[in-house]
CSV table of C-alpha atoms and ligand atoms in Angstrom, one decimal:
chain,number,residue,atom,x,y,z
A,123,MET,CA,5.0,-29.3,-42.7
A,124,THR,CA,4.7,-25.4,-41.3
A,125,LYS,CA,4.3,-23.9,-38.2
A,126,TYR,CA,2.2,-21.4,-39.0
A,127,VAL,CA,-1.1,-22.0,-41.8
A,128,ILE,CA,-3.5,-19.4,-42.8
A,129,LEU,CA,-6.8,-20.6,-43.7
A,130,GLY,CA,-8.3,-18.3,-46.5
A,131,SER,CA,-6.8,-16.1,-49.3
A,132,GLY,CA,-9.0,-13.3,-48.7
A,133,VAL,CA,-7.9,-9.9,-48.2
A,134,ILE,CA,-7.8,-11.3,-44.1
A,135,GLY,CA,-5.4,-14.1,-44.9
A,136,LEU,CA,-3.2,-12.1,-47.1
A,137,TYR,CA,-2.6,-9.1,-44.4
A,138,THR,CA,-1.9,-11.9,-41.7
A,139,ALA,CA,0.8,-13.1,-44.1
A,140,TYR,CA,2.2,-9.5,-44.6
A,141,LEU,CA,2.3,-8.7,-41.3
A,142,LEU,CA,3.8,-11.9,-40.1
A,143,LEU,CA,6.4,-11.9,-42.7
A,144,GLU,CA,6.6,-7.6,-41.6
A,145,GLN,CA,7.6,-9.0,-38.2
A,146,GLY,CA,10.6,-11.4,-38.9
A,147,PHE,CA,8.5,-14.5,-39.2
A,148,SER,CA,10.5,-17.1,-41.9
A,149,SER,CA,8.1,-17.3,-44.8
A,150,LYS,CA,9.4,-21.1,-44.4
A,151,ASP,CA,7.4,-21.5,-41.6
A,152,ILE,CA,3.9,-20.3,-43.1
A,153,ARG,CA,1.6,-21.8,-45.5
A,154,ILE,CA,-1.5,-20.8,-46.8
A,155,VAL,CA,-4.3,-23.5,-47.6
A,156,ALA,CA,-6.9,-21.9,-49.5
A,157,LYS,CA,-10.3,-23.0,-51.7
A,158,HIS,CA,-9.9,-19.4,-53.9
A,159,VAL,CA,-6.8,-17.4,-54.6
A,160,PRO,CA,-6.9,-14.1,-56.5
A,161,GLY,CA,-8.2,-14.3,-59.9
A,162,ASP,CA,-10.9,-16.6,-58.8
A,163,LEU,CA,-14.7,-15.5,-58.9
A,164,SER,CA,-17.0,-16.8,-56.7
A,165,HIS,CA,-19.6,-15.9,-54.0
A,166,ASP,CA,-17.8,-17.7,-51.2
A,167,TYR,CA,-15.2,-15.2,-52.2
A,168,ALA,CA,-15.6,-11.9,-51.3
A,169,SER,CA,-12.5,-10.1,-51.7
A,170,PRO,CA,-12.5,-9.6,-55.5
A,171,TYR,CA,-16.1,-7.2,-54.9
A,172,ALA,CA,-14.9,-4.7,-52.6
A,173,GLY,CA,-15.1,-1.1,-53.6
A,174,ALA,CA,-13.1,-0.6,-51.6
A,175,THR,CA,-12.7,2.9,-49.9
A,176,VAL,CA,-11.4,4.4,-46.6
A,177,ASN,CA,-14.5,5.8,-45.1
A,178,PHE,CA,-15.9,7.8,-42.7
A,179,VAL,CA,-15.8,5.6,-39.3
A,180,LYS,CA,-19.0,4.9,-37.5
A,181,SER,CA,-18.4,2.7,-34.9
A,182,THR,CA,-17.7,3.9,-31.3
A,183,ASP,CA,-16.3,0.2,-29.9
A,184,PRO,CA,-12.8,1.1,-29.3
A,185,ASP,CA,-11.3,-2.4,-31.1
A,186,ILE,CA,-12.9,-1.7,-34.3
A,187,LYS,CA,-11.6,1.6,-34.2
A,188,SER,CA,-8.3,0.8,-33.6
A,189,TYR,CA,-8.3,-1.8,-36.4
A,190,TYR,CA,-9.4,1.2,-38.5
A,191,LYS,CA,-7.2,3.2,-37.3
A,192,TYR,CA,-3.9,1.1,-37.6
A,193,THR,CA,-5.7,-0.1,-41.5
A,194,TYR,CA,-5.6,3.7,-42.4
A,195,GLN,CA,-1.8,4.3,-41.6
A,196,LYS,CA,-0.8,0.9,-43.2
A,197,LEU,CA,-2.1,1.7,-46.5
A,198,GLY,CA,-0.1,4.6,-46.6
A,199,GLU,CA,3.6,2.2,-46.2
A,200,ILE,CA,2.1,-0.6,-48.4
A,201,ARG,CA,1.2,2.4,-51.3
A,202,LYS,CA,4.4,3.3,-50.3
A,203,LYS,CA,6.6,0.3,-50.5
A,204,PHE,CA,5.1,-0.9,-53.7
A,205,GLY,CA,4.3,2.0,-55.7
A,206,ALA,CA,0.3,2.9,-56.2
A,207,SER,CA,-0.3,1.4,-59.4
A,208,SER,CA,1.2,-1.9,-58.9
A,209,CYS,CA,-0.7,-2.2,-55.4
A,210,GLY,CA,-3.8,-0.8,-57.0
A,211,VAL,CA,-4.2,1.8,-54.1
A,212,ASP,CA,-4.2,5.1,-54.7
A,213,LEU,CA,-5.6,8.4,-53.0
A,214,THR,CA,-8.6,10.1,-54.2
A,215,THR,CA,-11.2,12.4,-52.7
A,216,ASN,CA,-14.4,11.8,-50.6
A,217,THR,CA,-17.3,13.1,-50.5
A,218,GLU,CA,-19.5,11.7,-47.7
A,219,SER,CA,-22.9,13.0,-46.3
A,220,TRP,CA,-25.7,11.9,-44.3
A,221,ILE,CA,-29.2,12.6,-42.8
A,222,GLU,CA,-28.3,12.5,-39.6
A,223,MET,CA,-25.5,14.7,-37.9
A,224,PRO,CA,-22.7,12.2,-36.6
A,225,LYS,CA,-22.1,12.2,-32.8
A,226,LYS,CA,-19.0,14.5,-31.7
A,227,GLU,CA,-16.9,11.4,-31.0
A,228,GLN,CA,-17.5,10.2,-34.5
A,229,LEU,CA,-16.2,13.2,-35.9
A,230,GLU,CA,-13.3,13.4,-33.3
A,231,PHE,CA,-12.5,10.2,-33.8
A,232,PHE,CA,-11.9,10.5,-37.6
A,233,LYS,CA,-10.3,13.8,-37.4
A,234,SER,CA,-7.7,11.9,-35.1
A,235,TYR,CA,-6.2,10.3,-38.0
A,236,ASN,CA,-7.4,12.7,-41.3
A,237,ASN,CA,-6.8,16.2,-40.9
A,238,ASN,CA,-7.4,16.8,-44.6
A,239,TRP,CA,-11.2,17.4,-44.2
A,240,ARG,CA,-13.5,20.8,-44.7
A,241,GLU,CA,-17.6,20.3,-44.1
A,242,LEU,CA,-19.8,20.4,-47.1
A,243,LYS,CA,-21.2,23.7,-48.0
A,244,ALA,CA,-25.6,22.5,-48.6
A,245,GLU,CA,-25.5,23.1,-51.9
A,246,GLU,CA,-22.6,20.5,-52.4
A,247,MET,CA,-24.7,17.7,-50.7
A,248,PRO,CA,-27.7,15.5,-52.2
A,249,LYS,CA,-31.3,16.6,-51.6
A,250,GLY,CA,-32.2,15.7,-47.7
A,251,ALA,CA,-28.6,15.2,-46.2
A,252,LYS,CA,-27.7,17.2,-42.9
A,253,PHE,CA,-24.1,16.9,-43.0
A,254,GLY,CA,-21.4,15.8,-45.1
A,255,LEU,CA,-17.6,15.7,-45.4
A,256,SER,CA,-14.9,16.0,-48.5
A,257,TYR,CA,-11.7,14.6,-47.4
A,258,GLN,CA,-8.8,13.1,-49.0
A,259,THR,CA,-8.3,9.3,-48.2
A,260,PHE,CA,-7.0,6.1,-49.9
A,261,VAL,CA,-9.3,4.3,-52.5
A,262,ILE,CA,-8.6,0.9,-53.9
A,263,ASN,CA,-8.6,-1.3,-56.2
A,264,SER,CA,-9.5,-4.9,-54.5
A,265,PRO,CA,-8.4,-7.4,-57.4
A,266,LEU,CA,-5.5,-5.7,-58.1
A,267,PHE,CA,-4.1,-5.4,-54.5
A,268,ILE,CA,-4.6,-8.6,-53.5
A,269,ARG,CA,-2.9,-10.0,-56.4
A,270,LYS,CA,-0.4,-7.5,-55.5
A,271,LEU,CA,-0.2,-8.7,-51.8
A,272,PHE,CA,-0.7,-12.6,-52.6
A,273,ASP,CA,2.6,-12.6,-55.3
A,274,PHE,CA,4.7,-10.7,-52.8
A,275,VAL,CA,4.1,-13.1,-49.9
A,276,THR,CA,4.6,-15.6,-52.5
A,277,SER,CA,7.5,-14.2,-53.8
A,278,GLU,CA,8.8,-14.0,-50.0
A,279,GLY,CA,8.6,-18.2,-50.3
A,280,ILE,CA,5.0,-18.7,-48.5
A,281,LYS,CA,3.6,-21.9,-50.1
A,282,VAL,CA,0.5,-22.4,-51.0
A,283,ASP,CA,-1.6,-24.9,-50.6
A,284,LYS,CA,-5.0,-24.4,-53.4
A,285,ARG,CA,-8.2,-26.7,-51.9
A,286,GLU,CA,-11.0,-27.1,-49.9
A,287,VAL,CA,-11.1,-28.1,-45.8
A,288,LYS,CA,-14.1,-29.8,-44.9
A,289,HIS,CA,-12.5,-30.2,-41.4
A,290,ILE,CA,-9.5,-27.8,-39.9
A,291,SER,CA,-8.4,-30.5,-38.1
A,292,GLU,CA,-6.8,-31.6,-42.0
A,293,ILE,CA,-4.7,-28.6,-41.8
A,294,PHE,CA,-2.6,-29.8,-38.3
A,295,ASP,CA,0.0,-31.6,-39.2
A,296,SER,CA,3.0,-32.4,-36.1
A,297,ASN,CA,4.8,-29.4,-36.7
A,298,THR,CA,1.6,-26.9,-36.9
A,299,GLU,CA,1.7,-24.3,-33.9
A,300,ILE,CA,-1.1,-21.6,-35.0
A,301,VAL,CA,-3.6,-21.7,-37.4
A,302,PHE,CA,-5.0,-18.5,-38.4
A,303,ASN,CA,-8.9,-19.1,-39.4
A,304,CYS,CA,-9.5,-16.3,-42.2
A,305,SER,CA,-12.3,-18.5,-43.9
A,306,GLY,CA,-14.9,-15.4,-44.1
A,307,LEU,CA,-17.8,-17.2,-44.8
A,308,GLY,CA,-16.5,-20.4,-44.7
A,309,ALA,CA,-16.6,-20.4,-41.2
A,310,SER,CA,-20.1,-21.4,-41.5
A,311,LYS,CA,-19.7,-24.7,-43.0
A,312,LEU,CA,-16.2,-25.6,-42.0
A,313,GLY,CA,-15.9,-28.7,-39.5
A,314,GLY,CA,-14.7,-28.0,-36.2
A,315,VAL,CA,-16.2,-24.3,-37.0
A,316,GLU,CA,-20.0,-24.4,-37.7
A,317,ASP,CA,-20.4,-21.2,-36.7
A,318,SER,CA,-23.7,-20.3,-37.2
A,319,LYS,CA,-23.9,-16.9,-36.5
A,320,CYS,CA,-22.2,-16.9,-40.0
A,321,HIS,CA,-24.0,-15.0,-42.9
A,322,PRO,CA,-23.8,-13.1,-46.5
A,323,THR,CA,-24.7,-10.2,-46.7
A,324,ARG,CA,-25.7,-9.7,-50.2
A,325,ALA,CA,-24.4,-6.7,-52.2
A,326,GLN,CA,-25.7,-5.7,-56.0
A,327,VAL,CA,-23.6,-3.2,-58.1
A,328,THR,CA,-23.6,-1.8,-61.2
A,329,VAL,CA,-20.1,-0.9,-62.8
A,330,ILE,CA,-20.0,1.7,-65.7
A,331,ARG,CA,-17.1,2.9,-67.8
A,332,ALA,CA,-16.9,7.0,-67.1
A,333,PRO,CA,-13.9,9.0,-68.0
A,334,HIS,CA,-15.6,12.1,-66.5
A,335,LEU,CA,-16.1,10.5,-63.2
A,336,GLU,CA,-13.6,10.8,-60.7
A,337,GLY,CA,-13.2,10.1,-56.9
A,338,VAL,CA,-15.8,8.5,-54.6
A,339,ARG,CA,-19.2,10.0,-53.2
A,340,LEU,CA,-21.1,8.2,-50.8
A,341,HIS,CA,-24.7,9.0,-49.3
A,342,TRP,CA,-26.4,6.6,-46.3
A,343,ASN,CA,-29.7,7.5,-46.1
A,344,GLU,CA,-32.6,4.5,-45.7
A,345,SER,CA,-29.9,2.9,-48.6
A,346,ALA,CA,-26.5,2.8,-49.3
A,347,ASN,CA,-25.8,5.1,-51.8
A,348,TYR,CA,-22.3,5.3,-53.5
A,349,MET,CA,-19.9,5.9,-56.5
A,350,ILE,CA,-16.4,5.0,-56.7
A,351,LYS,CA,-14.1,5.5,-59.3
A,352,ARG,CA,-12.2,2.4,-59.2
A,353,PRO,CA,-8.3,3.4,-59.3
A,354,PHE,CA,-6.1,1.9,-62.2
A,355,SER,CA,-8.9,-0.2,-63.8
A,356,GLY,CA,-9.8,2.1,-67.5
A,357,ASP,CA,-12.1,4.4,-65.6
A,358,GLU,CA,-14.4,2.0,-64.1
A,359,VAL,CA,-16.7,3.4,-61.5
A,360,ILE,CA,-19.1,1.3,-59.4
A,361,LEU,CA,-22.8,2.7,-58.5
A,362,GLY,CA,-24.1,1.1,-56.0
A,363,GLY,CA,-25.4,-0.8,-53.8
A,364,PHE,CA,-27.3,-3.2,-51.6
A,365,TYR,CA,-26.7,-4.5,-47.9
A,366,GLN,CA,-29.3,-7.5,-47.6
A,367,PRO,CA,-27.8,-9.5,-44.4
A,368,LYS,CA,-29.0,-13.0,-44.8
A,369,ASN,CA,-30.1,-13.3,-48.7
A,370,TYR,CA,-28.9,-15.6,-50.5
A,371,ASN,CA,-30.1,-15.0,-53.4
A,372,ARG,CA,-26.9,-15.4,-55.7
A,373,ASP,CA,-29.1,-13.7,-58.8
A,374,VAL,CA,-28.7,-10.0,-60.2
A,375,ASN,CA,-31.9,-8.9,-60.3
A,376,GLY,CA,-32.8,-6.4,-63.1
A,377,TYR,CA,-35.3,-4.4,-60.9
A,378,GLU,CA,-32.3,-3.7,-58.0
A,379,THR,CA,-29.7,-2.4,-61.3
A,380,LYS,CA,-32.9,-0.2,-62.3
A,381,ASP,CA,-33.2,1.1,-58.8
A,382,ILE,CA,-28.9,2.1,-58.2
A,383,LEU,CA,-29.2,4.1,-61.3
A,384,LYS,CA,-32.2,5.9,-60.2
A,385,ARG,CA,-30.8,6.7,-56.6
A,386,VAL,CA,-27.2,7.2,-57.9
A,387,THR,CA,-28.1,9.4,-60.8
A,388,GLU,CA,-30.4,11.5,-58.3
A,389,CYS,CA,-27.6,11.9,-55.5
A,390,PHE,CA,-25.0,12.4,-57.6
A,391,PRO,CA,-24.1,14.3,-61.0
A,392,ILE,CA,-23.2,11.0,-62.8
A,393,LEU,CA,-24.7,12.1,-66.0
A,394,LYS,CA,-23.0,14.0,-68.8
A,395,GLU,CA,-25.1,16.6,-70.0
A,396,GLY,CA,-27.4,15.6,-72.7
A,397,GLN,CA,-27.2,12.1,-71.2
A,398,SER,CA,-30.2,9.7,-70.1
A,399,ILE,CA,-29.7,6.6,-67.8
A,400,LYS,CA,-29.8,4.5,-70.9
A,401,ASP,CA,-26.8,6.4,-72.2
A,402,LEU,CA,-24.2,5.0,-69.7
A,403,ASP,CA,-21.9,2.5,-70.7
A,404,ILE,CA,-22.8,-0.1,-68.3
A,405,LEU,CA,-19.9,-2.7,-67.8
A,406,ARG,CA,-21.3,-5.2,-65.5
A,407,GLU,CA,-24.1,-5.9,-63.3
A,408,VAL,CA,-23.2,-8.0,-59.9
A,409,SER,CA,-24.2,-9.6,-57.3
A,410,ALA,CA,-21.6,-10.9,-54.4
A,411,PHE,CA,-21.5,-11.9,-50.8
A,412,ARG,CA,-20.4,-10.3,-48.0
A,413,PRO,CA,-18.9,-12.5,-45.1
A,414,GLY,CA,-21.3,-11.3,-42.2
A,415,ARG,CA,-22.2,-12.2,-38.6
A,416,GLU,CA,-24.4,-11.8,-36.1
A,417,GLY,CA,-22.3,-9.7,-33.3
A,418,GLY,CA,-19.6,-8.6,-35.8
A,419,VAL,CA,-16.0,-10.0,-36.6
A,420,ARG,CA,-14.8,-13.0,-34.8
A,421,ILE,CA,-10.8,-12.7,-33.6
A,422,GLU,CA,-10.6,-15.1,-30.6
A,423,LYS,CA,-8.2,-17.4,-29.6
A,424,GLU,CA,-9.2,-21.7,-29.2
A,425,SER,CA,-7.6,-24.9,-29.2
A,426,ILE,CA,-9.0,-27.5,-31.1
A,427,SER,CA,-7.8,-31.0,-30.8
A,428,GLY,CA,-4.4,-29.6,-29.1
A,429,LYS,CA,-3.6,-27.0,-31.7
A,430,THR,CA,-4.0,-23.3,-31.7
A,431,VAL,CA,-6.6,-21.6,-33.6
A,432,VAL,CA,-6.8,-18.0,-34.1
A,433,HIS,CA,-10.3,-17.6,-35.6
A,434,ASN,CA,-10.7,-13.6,-37.5
A,435,TYR,CA,-13.4,-13.5,-40.5
A,436,GLY,CA,-17.0,-11.8,-40.2
A,437,ALA,CA,-15.8,-8.7,-41.4
A,438,GLU,CA,-18.8,-8.0,-43.3
A,439,GLY,CA,-18.5,-4.6,-45.9
A,440,THR,CA,-14.8,-3.7,-43.7
A,441,GLY,CA,-12.1,-6.4,-44.5
A,442,PHE,CA,-9.8,-4.1,-46.7
A,443,VAL,CA,-10.6,-1.0,-44.9
A,444,GLN,CA,-10.0,-2.5,-41.2
A,445,GLY,CA,-8.2,-5.7,-42.1
A,446,LEU,CA,-4.9,-4.5,-41.1
A,447,GLY,CA,-6.1,-3.5,-37.5
A,448,MET,CA,-7.9,-7.1,-37.3
A,449,ALA,CA,-5.0,-9.1,-38.2
A,450,ARG,CA,-2.8,-7.6,-36.2
A,451,HIS,CA,-4.6,-8.2,-33.4
A,452,ALA,CA,-5.1,-12.0,-34.0
A,453,ILE,CA,-1.5,-12.4,-34.7
A,454,GLN,CA,-0.6,-10.2,-31.1
A,455,LEU,CA,-3.2,-13.5,-29.6
A,456,ALA,CA,-1.2,-15.7,-31.2
A,457,ILE,CA,2.2,-14.9,-30.7
A,458,ARG,CA,2.9,-13.2,-27.6
A,459,SER,CA,6.3,-12.5,-28.4
A,460,SER,CA,4.8,-10.1,-31.6
A,461,LYS,CA,6.1,-6.8,-31.3
A,462,LEU,CA,2.8,-5.3,-33.5
B,105,FAD,C1,-20.3,-5.6,-53.8
B,105,FAD,C2,-18.7,-5.6,-52.5
B,105,FAD,C3,-18.7,-4.4,-51.8
B,105,FAD,C4,-17.5,-4.2,-50.8
B,105,FAD,N1,-17.1,-3.1,-50.3
B,105,FAD,C5,-16.4,-3.4,-49.7
B,105,FAD,C6,-15.3,-1.8,-49.2
B,105,FAD,O1,-15.6,-0.6,-49.5
B,105,FAD,N2,-14.5,-1.9,-48.2
B,105,FAD,C7,-14.2,-3.0,-47.1
B,105,FAD,O2,-13.5,-2.6,-46.5
B,105,FAD,N3,-14.6,-4.1,-48.0
B,105,FAD,C8,-15.6,-3.8,-48.9
B,105,FAD,N4,-16.3,-5.1,-48.6
B,105,FAD,C9,-16.1,-6.3,-47.9
B,105,FAD,C10,-14.5,-7.4,-48.2
B,105,FAD,O3,-15.3,-7.3,-49.4
B,105,FAD,C11,-14.7,-8.2,-46.9
B,105,FAD,O4,-14.6,-7.9,-46.2
B,105,FAD,C12,-13.3,-8.8,-47.3
B,105,FAD,O5,-13.1,-9.6,-48.9
B,105,FAD,C13,-13.4,-10.0,-46.6
B,105,FAD,O6,-12.4,-11.1,-46.3
B,105,FAD,P1,-11.7,-12.1,-45.9
B,105,FAD,O7,-10.8,-12.7,-46.3
B,105,FAD,O8,-12.4,-12.2,-44.3
B,105,FAD,O9,-12.7,-13.5,-46.6
B,105,FAD,P2,-13.2,-13.9,-48.2
B,105,FAD,O10,-12.7,-12.6,-49.3
B,105,FAD,O11,-14.4,-14.5,-48.7
B,105,FAD,O12,-11.9,-14.9,-48.3
B,105,FAD,C14,-12.0,-16.1,-47.8
B,105,FAD,C15,-11.3,-17.2,-47.8
B,105,FAD,O13,-11.0,-17.9,-47.1
B,105,FAD,C16,-11.4,-19.4,-48.5
B,105,FAD,N5,-12.3,-20.2,-47.6
B,105,FAD,C17,-13.0,-20.9,-47.1
B,105,FAD,N6,-13.5,-21.6,-46.3
B,105,FAD,C18,-12.4,-22.7,-47.0
B,105,FAD,C19,-12.6,-23.5,-46.8
B,105,FAD,N7,-13.2,-24.8,-45.9
B,105,FAD,N8,-11.2,-24.5,-47.4
B,105,FAD,C20,-10.6,-23.7,-48.3
B,105,FAD,N9,-10.4,-22.6,-48.2
B,105,FAD,C21,-12.0,-21.6,-47.5
B,105,FAD,C22,-11.7,-19.2,-49.5
B,105,FAD,O14,-11.2,-19.8,-50.7
B,105,FAD,C23,-11.3,-17.9,-49.3
B,105,FAD,O15,-10.2,-17.8,-49.9
B,105,FAD,C24,-17.4,-5.6,-50.4
B,105,FAD,C25,-17.6,-6.4,-50.7
B,105,FAD,C26,-18.5,-6.6,-51.7
B,105,FAD,C27,-19.1,-8.2,-51.9
């Protein structure tokens, strides 16, 4: 019998719970309903798989830009509140490069909230790069981070109902005023929503142990090439990757691992002197789904069976890095008195 029900315990649902508490809403009035919670692993639960680093923003959409900027600022506050190693949010140095020069508007926006950057010299960039930046930013240990948010909101008194919901109306009761639908990819099959625009955007990554590597490197050419040192993970480094919209294959493909290793060793110096690819300490190869959606994220208010539902899903590859802004927008739509 709660006023606010959050469907989903991925990073979007947990950001929503966190911001509601921060706004002073009583934990007694909030409930989370979710099939998966931190600790679970599934292709239908994207959050534990994320990289995740807060990198350059290509979008010129004003809403998306505001989501990124707000999330960047809030992540700093969260890190301070819980402590870096406790929540898994660390400061790092990203080097990021492109084969095309970013637009002036994109660069100006980035510099408006991140003033700790410099342009890369040609010799610091992979072959073919036209432009690159080195900057200080956040990198997130995603499983540790969602665990911390979950433990925090539940320790504050939010109750969790761990179950699968077939139809959204199942979670309405006489006291329910607002449902935040943060069901990620689940929105495609959830009764009452069944959003046909949702699709998985498949990822495959290779995780190695590499104490000699530091920071984050990203190079965007016809592929997404990245190397992310995951903080507080015992020197795990995530090598990627693939971005495959509407690919429903749950398997790990050996030929894709080979392709990742070839690309990242060409782009970045990940090997120690005298090493070859076969000397890398491979811990695991992973395939996972990002919650993609044609047209991008859906943050929208709707009335279903007389109840207010605020949808907030479709973050694809950006739930961690723009999700606090998305959650703020959803709360503002739902609760006019919100001071966010
Ligand atoms: C390899 C990889 C790398 C990534 N890297 C980054 C990155 O660097 N930066 C970044 O920001 N993002 C990254 N992402 C994307 C990020 O993981 C997602 O954007 C984010 O996790 C989406 O969060 P979500 O809460 O919307 O969905 P999810 O984490 O999928 O959570 C959905 C929740 O809804 C619940 N649910 C769904 N349907 C139902 C139902 N019918 N009944 C009950 N519960 C239901 C699920 O159980 C779950 O709790 C990456 C993703 C992958 C796979």
